[in-house]
PDB file of C-alpha atoms in Angstrom:
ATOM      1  CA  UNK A  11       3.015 -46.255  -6.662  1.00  0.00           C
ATOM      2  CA  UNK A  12       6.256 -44.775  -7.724  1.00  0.00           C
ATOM      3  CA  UNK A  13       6.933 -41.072  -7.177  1.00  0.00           C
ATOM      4  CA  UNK A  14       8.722 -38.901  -9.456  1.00  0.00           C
ATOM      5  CA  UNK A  15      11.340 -36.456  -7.803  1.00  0.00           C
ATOM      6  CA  UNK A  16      10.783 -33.198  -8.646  1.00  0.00           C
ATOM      7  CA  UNK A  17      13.352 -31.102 -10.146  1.00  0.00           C
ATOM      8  CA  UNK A  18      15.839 -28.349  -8.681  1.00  0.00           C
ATOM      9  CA  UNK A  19      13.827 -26.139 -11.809  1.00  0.00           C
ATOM     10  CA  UNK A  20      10.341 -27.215 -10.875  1.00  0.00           C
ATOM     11  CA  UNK A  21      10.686 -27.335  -6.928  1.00  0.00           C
ATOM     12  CA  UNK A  22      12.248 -23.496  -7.702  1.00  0.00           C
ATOM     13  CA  UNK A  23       9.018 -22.724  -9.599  1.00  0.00           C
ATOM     14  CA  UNK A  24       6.948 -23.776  -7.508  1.00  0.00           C
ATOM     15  CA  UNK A  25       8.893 -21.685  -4.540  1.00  0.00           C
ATOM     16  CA  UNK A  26       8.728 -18.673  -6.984  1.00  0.00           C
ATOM     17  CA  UNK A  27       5.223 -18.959  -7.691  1.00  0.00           C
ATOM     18  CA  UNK A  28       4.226 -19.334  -4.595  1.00  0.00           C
ATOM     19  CA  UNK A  29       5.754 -16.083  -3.440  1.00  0.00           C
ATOM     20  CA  UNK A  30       4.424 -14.406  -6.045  1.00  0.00           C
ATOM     21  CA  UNK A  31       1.140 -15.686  -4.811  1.00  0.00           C
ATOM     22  CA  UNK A  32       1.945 -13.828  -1.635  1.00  0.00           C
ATOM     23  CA  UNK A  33       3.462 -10.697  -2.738  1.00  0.00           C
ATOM     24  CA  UNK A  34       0.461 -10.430  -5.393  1.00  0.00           C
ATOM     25  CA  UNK A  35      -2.171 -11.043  -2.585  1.00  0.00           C
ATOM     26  CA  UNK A  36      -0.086  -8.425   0.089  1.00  0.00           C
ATOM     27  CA  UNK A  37       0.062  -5.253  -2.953  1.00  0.00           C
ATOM     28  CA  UNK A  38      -3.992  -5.936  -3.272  1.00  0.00           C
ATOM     29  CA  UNK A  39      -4.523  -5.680   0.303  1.00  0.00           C
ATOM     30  CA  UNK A  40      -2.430  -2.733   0.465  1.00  0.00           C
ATOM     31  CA  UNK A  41      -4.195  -1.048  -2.710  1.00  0.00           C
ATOM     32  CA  UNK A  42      -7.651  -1.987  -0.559  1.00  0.00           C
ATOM     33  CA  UNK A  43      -6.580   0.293   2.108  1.00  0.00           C
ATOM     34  CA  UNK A  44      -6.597   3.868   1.893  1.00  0.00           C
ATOM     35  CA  UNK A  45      -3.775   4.423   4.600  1.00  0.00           C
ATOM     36  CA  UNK A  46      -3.161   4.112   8.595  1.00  0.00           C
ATOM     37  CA  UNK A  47      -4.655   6.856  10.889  1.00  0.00           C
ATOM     38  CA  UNK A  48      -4.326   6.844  14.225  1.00  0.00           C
ATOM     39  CA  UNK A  49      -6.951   8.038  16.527  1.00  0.00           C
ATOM     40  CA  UNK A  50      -5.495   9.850  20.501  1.00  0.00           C
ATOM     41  CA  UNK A  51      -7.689   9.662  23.206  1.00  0.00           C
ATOM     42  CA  UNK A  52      -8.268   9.628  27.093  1.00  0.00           C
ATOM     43  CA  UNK A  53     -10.433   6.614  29.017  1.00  0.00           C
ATOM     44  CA  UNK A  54     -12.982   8.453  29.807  1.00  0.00           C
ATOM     45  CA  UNK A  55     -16.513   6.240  28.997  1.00  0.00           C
ATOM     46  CA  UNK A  56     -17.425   9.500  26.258  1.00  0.00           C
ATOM     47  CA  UNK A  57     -14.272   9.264  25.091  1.00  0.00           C
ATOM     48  CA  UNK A  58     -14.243   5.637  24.881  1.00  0.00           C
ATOM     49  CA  UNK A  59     -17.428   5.557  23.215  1.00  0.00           C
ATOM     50  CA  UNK A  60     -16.817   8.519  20.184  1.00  0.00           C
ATOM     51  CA  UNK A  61     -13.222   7.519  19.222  1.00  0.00           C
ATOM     52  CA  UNK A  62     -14.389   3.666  18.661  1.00  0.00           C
ATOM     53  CA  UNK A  63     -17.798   4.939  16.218  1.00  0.00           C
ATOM     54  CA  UNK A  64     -15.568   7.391  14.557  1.00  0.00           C
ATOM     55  CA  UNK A  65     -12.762   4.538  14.591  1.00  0.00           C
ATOM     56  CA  UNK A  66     -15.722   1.703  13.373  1.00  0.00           C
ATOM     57  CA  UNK A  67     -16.866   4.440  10.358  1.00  0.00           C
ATOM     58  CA  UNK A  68     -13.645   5.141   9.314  1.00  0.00           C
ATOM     59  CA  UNK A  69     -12.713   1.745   8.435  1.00  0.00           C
ATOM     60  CA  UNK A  70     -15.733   1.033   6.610  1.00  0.00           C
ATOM     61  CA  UNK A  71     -14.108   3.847   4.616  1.00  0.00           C
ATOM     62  CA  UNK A  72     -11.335   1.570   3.939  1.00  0.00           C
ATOM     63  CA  UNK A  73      -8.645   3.255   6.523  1.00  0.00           C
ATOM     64  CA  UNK A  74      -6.682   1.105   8.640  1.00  0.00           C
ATOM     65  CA  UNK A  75      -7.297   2.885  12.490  1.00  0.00           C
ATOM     66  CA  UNK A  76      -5.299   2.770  15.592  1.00  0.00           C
ATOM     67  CA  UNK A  77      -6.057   3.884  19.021  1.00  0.00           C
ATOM     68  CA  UNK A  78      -3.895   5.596  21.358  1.00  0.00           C
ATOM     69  CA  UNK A  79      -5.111   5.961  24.780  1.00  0.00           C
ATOM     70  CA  UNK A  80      -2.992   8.748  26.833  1.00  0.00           C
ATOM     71  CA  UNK A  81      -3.346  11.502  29.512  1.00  0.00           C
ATOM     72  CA  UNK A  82      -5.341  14.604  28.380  1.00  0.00           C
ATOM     73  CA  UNK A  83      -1.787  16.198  27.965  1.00  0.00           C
ATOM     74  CA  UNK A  84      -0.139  13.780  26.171  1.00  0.00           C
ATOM     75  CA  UNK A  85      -2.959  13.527  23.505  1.00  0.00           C
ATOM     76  CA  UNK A  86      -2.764  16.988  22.673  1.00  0.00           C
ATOM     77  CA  UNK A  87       0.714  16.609  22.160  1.00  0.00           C
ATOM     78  CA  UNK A  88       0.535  13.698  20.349  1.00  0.00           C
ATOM     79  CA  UNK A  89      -2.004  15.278  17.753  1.00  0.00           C
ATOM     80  CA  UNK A  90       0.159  18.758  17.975  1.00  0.00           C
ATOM     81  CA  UNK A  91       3.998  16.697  16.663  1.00  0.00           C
ATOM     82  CA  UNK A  92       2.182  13.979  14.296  1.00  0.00           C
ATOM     83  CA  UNK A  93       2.217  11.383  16.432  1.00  0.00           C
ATOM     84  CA  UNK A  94      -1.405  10.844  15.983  1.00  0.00           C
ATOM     85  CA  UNK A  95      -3.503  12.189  13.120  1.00  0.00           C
ATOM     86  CA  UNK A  96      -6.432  13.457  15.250  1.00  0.00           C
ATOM     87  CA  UNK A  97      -8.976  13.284  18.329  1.00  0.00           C
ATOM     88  CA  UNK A  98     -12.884  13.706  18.802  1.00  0.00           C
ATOM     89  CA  UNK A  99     -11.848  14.068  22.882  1.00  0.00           C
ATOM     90  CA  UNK A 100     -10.402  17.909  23.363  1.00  0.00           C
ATOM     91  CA  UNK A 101     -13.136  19.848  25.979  1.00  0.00           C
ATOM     92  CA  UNK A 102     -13.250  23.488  25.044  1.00  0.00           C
ATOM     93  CA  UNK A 103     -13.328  25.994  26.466  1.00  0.00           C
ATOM     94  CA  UNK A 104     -12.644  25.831  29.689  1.00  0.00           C
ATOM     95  CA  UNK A 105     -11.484  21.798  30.602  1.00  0.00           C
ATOM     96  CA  UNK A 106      -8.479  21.233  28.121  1.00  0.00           C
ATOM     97  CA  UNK A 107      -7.602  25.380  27.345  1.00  0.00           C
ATOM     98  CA  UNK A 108      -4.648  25.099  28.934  1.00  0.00           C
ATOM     99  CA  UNK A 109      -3.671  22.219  26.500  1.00  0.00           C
ATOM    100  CA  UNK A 110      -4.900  23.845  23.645  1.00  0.00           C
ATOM    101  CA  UNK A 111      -3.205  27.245  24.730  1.00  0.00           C
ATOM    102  CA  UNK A 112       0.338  25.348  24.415  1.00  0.00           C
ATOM    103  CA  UNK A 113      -0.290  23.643  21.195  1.00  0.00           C
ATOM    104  CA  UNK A 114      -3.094  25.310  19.525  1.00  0.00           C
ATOM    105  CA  UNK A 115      -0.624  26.861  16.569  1.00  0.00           C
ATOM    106  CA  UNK A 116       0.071  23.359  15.646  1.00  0.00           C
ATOM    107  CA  UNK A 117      -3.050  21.913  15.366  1.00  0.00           C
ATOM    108  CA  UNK A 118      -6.629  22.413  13.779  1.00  0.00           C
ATOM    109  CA  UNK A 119      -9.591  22.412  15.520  1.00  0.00           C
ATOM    110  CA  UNK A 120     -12.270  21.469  13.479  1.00  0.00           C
ATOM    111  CA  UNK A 121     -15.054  22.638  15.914  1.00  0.00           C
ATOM    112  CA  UNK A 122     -17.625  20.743  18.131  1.00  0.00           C
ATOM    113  CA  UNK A 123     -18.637  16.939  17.767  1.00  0.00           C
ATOM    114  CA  UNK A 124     -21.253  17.398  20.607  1.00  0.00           C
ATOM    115  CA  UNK A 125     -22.869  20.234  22.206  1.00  0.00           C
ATOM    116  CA  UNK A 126     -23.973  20.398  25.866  1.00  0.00           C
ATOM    117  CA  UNK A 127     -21.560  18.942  28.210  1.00  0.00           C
ATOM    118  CA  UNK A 128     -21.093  20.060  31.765  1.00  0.00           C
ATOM    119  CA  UNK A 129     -18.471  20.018  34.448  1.00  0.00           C
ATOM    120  CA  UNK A 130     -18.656  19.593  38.490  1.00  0.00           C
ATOM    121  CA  UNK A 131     -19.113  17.663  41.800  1.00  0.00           C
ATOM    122  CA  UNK A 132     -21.994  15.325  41.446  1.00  0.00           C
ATOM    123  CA  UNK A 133     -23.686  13.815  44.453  1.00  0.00           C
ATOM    124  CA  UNK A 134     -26.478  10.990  44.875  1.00  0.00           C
ATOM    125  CA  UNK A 135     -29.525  12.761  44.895  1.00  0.00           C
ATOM    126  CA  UNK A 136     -30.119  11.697  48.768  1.00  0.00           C
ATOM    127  CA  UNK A 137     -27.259  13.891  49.866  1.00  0.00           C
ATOM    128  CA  UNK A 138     -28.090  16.522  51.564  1.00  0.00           C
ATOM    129  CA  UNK A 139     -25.668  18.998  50.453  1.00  0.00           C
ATOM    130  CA  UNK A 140     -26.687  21.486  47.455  1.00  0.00           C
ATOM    131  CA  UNK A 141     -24.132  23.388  46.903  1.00  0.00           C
ATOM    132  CA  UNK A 142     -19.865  23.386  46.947  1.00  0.00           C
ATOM    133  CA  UNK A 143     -20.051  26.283  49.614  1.00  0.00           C
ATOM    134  CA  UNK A 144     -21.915  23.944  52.020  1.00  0.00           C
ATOM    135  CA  UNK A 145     -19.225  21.302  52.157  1.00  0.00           C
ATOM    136  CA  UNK A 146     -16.585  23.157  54.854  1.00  0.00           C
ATOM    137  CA  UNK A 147     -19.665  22.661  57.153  1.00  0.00           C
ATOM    138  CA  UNK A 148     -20.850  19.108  56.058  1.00  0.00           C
ATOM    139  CA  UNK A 149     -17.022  17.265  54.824  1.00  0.00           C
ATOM    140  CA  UNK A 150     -17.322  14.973  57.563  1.00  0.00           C
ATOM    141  CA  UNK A 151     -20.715  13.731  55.748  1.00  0.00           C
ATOM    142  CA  UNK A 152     -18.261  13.011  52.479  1.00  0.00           C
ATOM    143  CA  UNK A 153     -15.090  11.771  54.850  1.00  0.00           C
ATOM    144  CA  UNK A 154     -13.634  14.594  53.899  1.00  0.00           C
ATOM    145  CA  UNK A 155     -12.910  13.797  50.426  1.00  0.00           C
ATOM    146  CA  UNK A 156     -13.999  14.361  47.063  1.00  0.00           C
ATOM    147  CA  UNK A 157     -13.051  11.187  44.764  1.00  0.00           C
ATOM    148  CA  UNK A 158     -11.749  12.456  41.776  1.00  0.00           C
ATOM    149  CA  UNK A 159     -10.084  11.015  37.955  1.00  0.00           C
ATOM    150  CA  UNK A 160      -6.780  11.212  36.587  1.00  0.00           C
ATOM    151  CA  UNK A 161      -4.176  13.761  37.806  1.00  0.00           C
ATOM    152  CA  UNK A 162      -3.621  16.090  35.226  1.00  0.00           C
ATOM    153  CA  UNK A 163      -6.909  15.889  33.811  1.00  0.00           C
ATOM    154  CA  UNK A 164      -8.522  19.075  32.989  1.00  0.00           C
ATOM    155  CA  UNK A 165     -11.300  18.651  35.609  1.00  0.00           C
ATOM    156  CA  UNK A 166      -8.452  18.089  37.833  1.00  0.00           C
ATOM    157  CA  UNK A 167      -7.004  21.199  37.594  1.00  0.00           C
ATOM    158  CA  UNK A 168     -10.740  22.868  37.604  1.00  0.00           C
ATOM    159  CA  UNK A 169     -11.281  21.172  41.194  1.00  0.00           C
ATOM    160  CA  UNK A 170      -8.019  21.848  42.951  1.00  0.00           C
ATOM    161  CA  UNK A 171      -9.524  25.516  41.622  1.00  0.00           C
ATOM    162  CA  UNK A 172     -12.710  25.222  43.031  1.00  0.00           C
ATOM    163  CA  UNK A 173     -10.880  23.514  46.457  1.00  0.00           C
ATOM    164  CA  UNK A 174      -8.759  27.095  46.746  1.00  0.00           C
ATOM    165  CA  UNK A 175     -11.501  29.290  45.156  1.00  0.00           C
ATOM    166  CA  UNK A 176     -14.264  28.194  47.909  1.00  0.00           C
ATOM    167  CA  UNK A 177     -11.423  27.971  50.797  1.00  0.00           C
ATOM    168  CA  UNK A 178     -12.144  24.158  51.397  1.00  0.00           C
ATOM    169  CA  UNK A 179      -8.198  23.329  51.471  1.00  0.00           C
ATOM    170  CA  UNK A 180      -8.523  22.495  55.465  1.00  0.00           C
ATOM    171  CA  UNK A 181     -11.719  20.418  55.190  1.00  0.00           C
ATOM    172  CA  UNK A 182     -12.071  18.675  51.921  1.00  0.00           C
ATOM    173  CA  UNK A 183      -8.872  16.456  50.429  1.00  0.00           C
ATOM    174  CA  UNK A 184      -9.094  15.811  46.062  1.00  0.00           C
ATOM    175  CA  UNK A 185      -8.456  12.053  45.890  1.00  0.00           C
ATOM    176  CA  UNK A 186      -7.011  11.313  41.984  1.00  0.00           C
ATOM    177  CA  UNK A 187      -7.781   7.628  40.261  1.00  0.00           C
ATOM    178  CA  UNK A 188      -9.050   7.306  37.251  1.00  0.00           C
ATOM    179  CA  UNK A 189     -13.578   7.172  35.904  1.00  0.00           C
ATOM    180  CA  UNK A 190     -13.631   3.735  36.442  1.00  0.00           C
ATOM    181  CA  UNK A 191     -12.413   4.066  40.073  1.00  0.00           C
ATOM    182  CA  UNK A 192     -14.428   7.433  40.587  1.00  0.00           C
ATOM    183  CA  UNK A 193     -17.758   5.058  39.173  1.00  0.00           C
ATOM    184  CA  UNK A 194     -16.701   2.628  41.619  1.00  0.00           C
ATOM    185  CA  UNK A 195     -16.482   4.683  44.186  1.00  0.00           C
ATOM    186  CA  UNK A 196     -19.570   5.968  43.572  1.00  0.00           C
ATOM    187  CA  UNK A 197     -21.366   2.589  42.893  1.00  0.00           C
ATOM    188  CA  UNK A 198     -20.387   1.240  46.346  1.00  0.00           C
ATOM    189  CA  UNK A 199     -21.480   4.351  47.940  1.00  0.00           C
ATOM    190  CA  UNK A 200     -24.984   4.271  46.622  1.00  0.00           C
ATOM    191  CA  UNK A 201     -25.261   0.567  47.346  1.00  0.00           C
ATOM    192  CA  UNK A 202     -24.777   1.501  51.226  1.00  0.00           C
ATOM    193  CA  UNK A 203     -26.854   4.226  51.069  1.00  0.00           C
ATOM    194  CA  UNK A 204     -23.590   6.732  51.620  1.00  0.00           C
ATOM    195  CA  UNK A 205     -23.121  10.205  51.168  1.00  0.00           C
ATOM    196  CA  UNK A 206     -20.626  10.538  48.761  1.00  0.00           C
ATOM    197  CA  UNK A 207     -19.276  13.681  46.155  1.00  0.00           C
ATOM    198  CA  UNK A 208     -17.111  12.811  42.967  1.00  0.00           C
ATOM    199  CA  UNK A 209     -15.710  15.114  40.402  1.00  0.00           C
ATOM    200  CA  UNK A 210     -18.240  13.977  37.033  1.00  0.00           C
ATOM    201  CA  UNK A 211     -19.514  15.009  33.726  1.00  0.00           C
ATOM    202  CA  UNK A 212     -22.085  15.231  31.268  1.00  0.00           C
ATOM    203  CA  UNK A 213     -21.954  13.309  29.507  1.00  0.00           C
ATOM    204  CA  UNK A 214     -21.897  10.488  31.225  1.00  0.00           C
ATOM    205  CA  UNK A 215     -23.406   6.961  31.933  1.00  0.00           C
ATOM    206  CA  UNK A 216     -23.646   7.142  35.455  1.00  0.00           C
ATOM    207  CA  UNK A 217     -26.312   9.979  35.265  1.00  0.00           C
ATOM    208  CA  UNK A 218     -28.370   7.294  33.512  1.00  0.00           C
ATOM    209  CA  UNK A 219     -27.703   4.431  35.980  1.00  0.00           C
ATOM    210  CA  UNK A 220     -28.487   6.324  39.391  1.00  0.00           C
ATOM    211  CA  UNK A 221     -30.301   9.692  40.260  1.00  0.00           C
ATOM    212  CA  UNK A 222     -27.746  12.212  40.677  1.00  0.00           C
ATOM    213  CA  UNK A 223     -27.355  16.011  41.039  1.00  0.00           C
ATOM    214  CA  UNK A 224     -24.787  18.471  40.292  1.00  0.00           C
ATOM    215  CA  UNK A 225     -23.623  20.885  43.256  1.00  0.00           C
ATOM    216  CA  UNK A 226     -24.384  24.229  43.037  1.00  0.00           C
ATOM    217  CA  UNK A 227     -21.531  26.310  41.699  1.00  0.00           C
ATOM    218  CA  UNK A 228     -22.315  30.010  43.091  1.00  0.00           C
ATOM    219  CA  UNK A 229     -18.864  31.106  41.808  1.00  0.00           C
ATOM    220  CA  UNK A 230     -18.997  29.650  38.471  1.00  0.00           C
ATOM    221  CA  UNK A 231     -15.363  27.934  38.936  1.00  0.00           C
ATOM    222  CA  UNK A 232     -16.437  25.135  36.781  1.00  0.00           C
ATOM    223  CA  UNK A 233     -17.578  27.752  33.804  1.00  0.00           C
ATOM    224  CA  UNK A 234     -20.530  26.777  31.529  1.00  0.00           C
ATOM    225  CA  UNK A 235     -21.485  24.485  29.350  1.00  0.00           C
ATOM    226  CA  UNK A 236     -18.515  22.750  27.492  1.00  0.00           C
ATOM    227  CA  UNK A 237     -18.459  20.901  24.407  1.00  0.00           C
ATOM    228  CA  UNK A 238     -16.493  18.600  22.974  1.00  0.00           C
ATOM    229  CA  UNK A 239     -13.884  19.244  19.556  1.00  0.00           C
ATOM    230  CA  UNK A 240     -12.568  17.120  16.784  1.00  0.00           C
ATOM    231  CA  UNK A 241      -8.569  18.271  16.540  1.00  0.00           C
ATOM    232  CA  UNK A 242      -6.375  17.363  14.059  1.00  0.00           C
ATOM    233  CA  UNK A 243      -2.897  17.238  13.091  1.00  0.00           C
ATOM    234  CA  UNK A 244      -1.876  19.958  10.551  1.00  0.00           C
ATOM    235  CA  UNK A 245      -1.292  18.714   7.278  1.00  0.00           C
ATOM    236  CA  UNK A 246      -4.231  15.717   7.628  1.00  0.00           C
ATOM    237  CA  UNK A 247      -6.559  17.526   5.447  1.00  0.00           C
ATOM    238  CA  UNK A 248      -3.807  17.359   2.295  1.00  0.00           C
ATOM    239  CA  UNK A 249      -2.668  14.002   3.255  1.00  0.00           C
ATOM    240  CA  UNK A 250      -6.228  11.956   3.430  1.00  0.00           C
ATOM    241  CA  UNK A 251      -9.057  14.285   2.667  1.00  0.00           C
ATOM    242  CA  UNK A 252     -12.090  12.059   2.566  1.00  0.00           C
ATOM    243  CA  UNK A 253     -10.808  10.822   6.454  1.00  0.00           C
ATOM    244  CA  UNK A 254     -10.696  14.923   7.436  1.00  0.00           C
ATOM    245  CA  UNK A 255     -14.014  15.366   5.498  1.00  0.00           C
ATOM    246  CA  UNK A 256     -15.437  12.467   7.866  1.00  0.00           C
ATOM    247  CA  UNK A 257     -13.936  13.603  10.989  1.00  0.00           C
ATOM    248  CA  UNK A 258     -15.052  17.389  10.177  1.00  0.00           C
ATOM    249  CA  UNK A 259     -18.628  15.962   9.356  1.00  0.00           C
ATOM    250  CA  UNK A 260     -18.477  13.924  12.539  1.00  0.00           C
ATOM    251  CA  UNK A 261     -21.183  15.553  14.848  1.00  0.00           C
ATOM    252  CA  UNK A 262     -23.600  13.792  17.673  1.00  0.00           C
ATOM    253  CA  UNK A 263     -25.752  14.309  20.662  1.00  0.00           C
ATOM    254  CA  UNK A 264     -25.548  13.400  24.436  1.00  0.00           C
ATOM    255  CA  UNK A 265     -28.039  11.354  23.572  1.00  0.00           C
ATOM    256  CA  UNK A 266     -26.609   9.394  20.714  1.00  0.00           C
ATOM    257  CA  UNK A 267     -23.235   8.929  22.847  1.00  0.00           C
ATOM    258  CA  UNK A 268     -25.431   7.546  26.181  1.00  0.00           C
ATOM    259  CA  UNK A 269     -26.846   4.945  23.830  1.00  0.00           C
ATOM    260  CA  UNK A 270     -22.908   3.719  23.170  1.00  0.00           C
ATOM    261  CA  UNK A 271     -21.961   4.467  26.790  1.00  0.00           C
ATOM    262  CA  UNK A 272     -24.670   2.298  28.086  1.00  0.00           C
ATOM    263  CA  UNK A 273     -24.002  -0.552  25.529  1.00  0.00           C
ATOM    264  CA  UNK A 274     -20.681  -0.490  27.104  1.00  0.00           C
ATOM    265  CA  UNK A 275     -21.384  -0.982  30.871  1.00  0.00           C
ATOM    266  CA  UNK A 276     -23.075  -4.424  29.699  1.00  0.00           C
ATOM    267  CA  UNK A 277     -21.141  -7.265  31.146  1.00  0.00           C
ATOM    268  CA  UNK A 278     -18.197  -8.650  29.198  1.00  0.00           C
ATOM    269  CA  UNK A 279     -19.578  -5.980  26.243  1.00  0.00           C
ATOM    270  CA  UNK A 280     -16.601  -4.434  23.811  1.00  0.00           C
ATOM    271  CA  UNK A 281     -16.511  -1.042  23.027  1.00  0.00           C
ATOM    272  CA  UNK A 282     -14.885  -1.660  19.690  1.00  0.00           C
ATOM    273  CA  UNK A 283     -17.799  -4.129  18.711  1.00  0.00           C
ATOM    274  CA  UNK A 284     -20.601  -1.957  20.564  1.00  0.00           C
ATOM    275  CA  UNK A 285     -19.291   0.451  18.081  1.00  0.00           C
ATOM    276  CA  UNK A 286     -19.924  -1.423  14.756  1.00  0.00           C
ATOM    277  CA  UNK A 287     -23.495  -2.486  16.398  1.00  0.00           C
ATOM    278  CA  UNK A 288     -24.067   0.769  16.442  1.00  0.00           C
ATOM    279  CA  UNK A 289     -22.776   2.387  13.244  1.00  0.00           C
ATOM    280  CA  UNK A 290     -24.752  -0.685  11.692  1.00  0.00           C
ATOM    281  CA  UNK A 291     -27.950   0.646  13.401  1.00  0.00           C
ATOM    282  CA  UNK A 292     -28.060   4.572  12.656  1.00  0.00           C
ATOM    283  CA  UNK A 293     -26.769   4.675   9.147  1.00  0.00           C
ATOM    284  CA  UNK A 294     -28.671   7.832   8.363  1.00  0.00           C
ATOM    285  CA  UNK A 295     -26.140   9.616  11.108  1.00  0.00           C
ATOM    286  CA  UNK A 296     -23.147   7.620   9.592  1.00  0.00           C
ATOM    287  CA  UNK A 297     -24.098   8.972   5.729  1.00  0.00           C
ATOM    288  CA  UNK A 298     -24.419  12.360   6.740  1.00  0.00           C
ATOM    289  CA  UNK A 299     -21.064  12.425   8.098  1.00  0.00           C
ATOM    290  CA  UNK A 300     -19.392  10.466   5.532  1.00  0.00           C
ATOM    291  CA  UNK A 301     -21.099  12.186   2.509  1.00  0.00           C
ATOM    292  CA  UNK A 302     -22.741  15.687   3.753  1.00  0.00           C
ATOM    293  CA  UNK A 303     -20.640  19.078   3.325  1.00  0.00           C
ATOM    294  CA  UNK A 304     -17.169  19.103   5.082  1.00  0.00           C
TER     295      UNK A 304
END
């Protein structure tokens, strides 16, 4: 069989064509989307768990999402100069006011995604320690040491308060990590039956996995209950405003978040997928934030 050269005109067709092919195809993918958002937040397991469902909803929206994981400080200001378009992370009004204090005229807070969080040193329930004031008597029972998360994080700051307000400075050393160490800390502790206390919130998955308790805070250092914010960049609501209708809308409870929390202690389990499973599973709670009143 004898075989025809093609042409300088044809083979340039066919080139042509076949970019045309692939410029066509990359404009329709673009006109599918409905523009890139990106998402701040801190690696905390709540944190982890809200920003992927809100993340998982969006994009069956049609937006193209990002995630940013920083420092509690460096997501505000990433939100506050429009480096990111928003967070469902910022814990008012005590745990992040400092942050929100320095930024909060360049931002909107659209008001709380969950209701009924809590800050504090947590304990196995075993320990026999009730409240902070008892621990300049009993640190050797807790080698002198509260295991803590991330410097800078708010609950930082609220410990090395409640360190100086309850005059433990001489007794009880703040050791910084991050939750996973703090967890791990904490999981190797109750293994050998050991009296340990950790800096924690609610909520949280650990308060599922073991029986814990919160020490007694006579001096209210740690404040009441929290909850947690949506905050967005100014301007989002004019530049996408079915994406700030969802993330206004965007409201769960403990409960709701402990389901994804758990999902994502599993073995080898991804957040981002846990996510979909999940937003696939409750879509009366998915409508109502992507279609109820903003």
């Amino acid at each position: 069989m004898t075989r025809t050269p093609l042409t300088k005109a044809v083979r340039y067709g066919a080139i042509m064509m076949a970019a045309g092919a692939g410029l066509n195809a990359g404009i329709a993918q673009a006109q599918d989307s409905k523009g890139d958002i990106t998402l701040a937040y801190v690696e905390w397991s709540s944190e982890v768990a809200s920003t992927n469902v809100v993340r998982a909803v969006l994009e069956e929206q049609g937006y193209n999402v990002e995630m940013s994981s920083l420092s509690a400080a460096a997501m505000w200001q990433a939100v506050a100069y429009g480096d990111a378009d928003g967070m469902v992370a910022a814990w008012l009004p005590s745990t992040h006011e400092q942050y929100l204090n320095e930024v909060g005229d360049k931002v909107e807070n659209l008001g709380p995604n969950l209701e009924g969080t809590k800050l504090g040193l947590v304990a196995p329930s075993y320990t026999d320690i009730s409240s902070i004031d008892e621990l300049n008597d009993k640190a050797d029972m807790v080698n002198d040491e509260i295991v803590g998360i991330d410097p800078g994080a708010g609950l930082m700051n609220l410990t090395e308060n409640v360190i100086e307000e309850y005059d433990l400075g001489d007794a009880i050393n703040l050791q910084s990590g991050s939750g996973a160490t703090m967890t791990a800390a904490l999981d190797s502790a109750i293994k050998n039956d050991e009296d340990i206390v950790v800096a924690g919130w609610t909520p949280h998955w650990m308060f599922a996995r073991w029986d814990l308790k919160y020490l007694d805070d006579p001096k209210n250092v740690y404040g009441g209950a929290e909850h947690i914010n949506t905050v967005v960049r100014k301007g989002l609501k004019d530049d996408m405003p079915e994406a700030y209708a969802i993330l206004d809308n965007f409201e769960w409870t403990p409960e709701q978040m402990g389901e994804v929390m758990l999902m994502n202690q599993e073995e080898d389990s991804d957040p981002y997928e846990n996510a979909k499973k999940w937003v696939d599973e409750n879509p009366e709670v998915v409508d109502e934030w992507v279609n109820g009143d903003s």
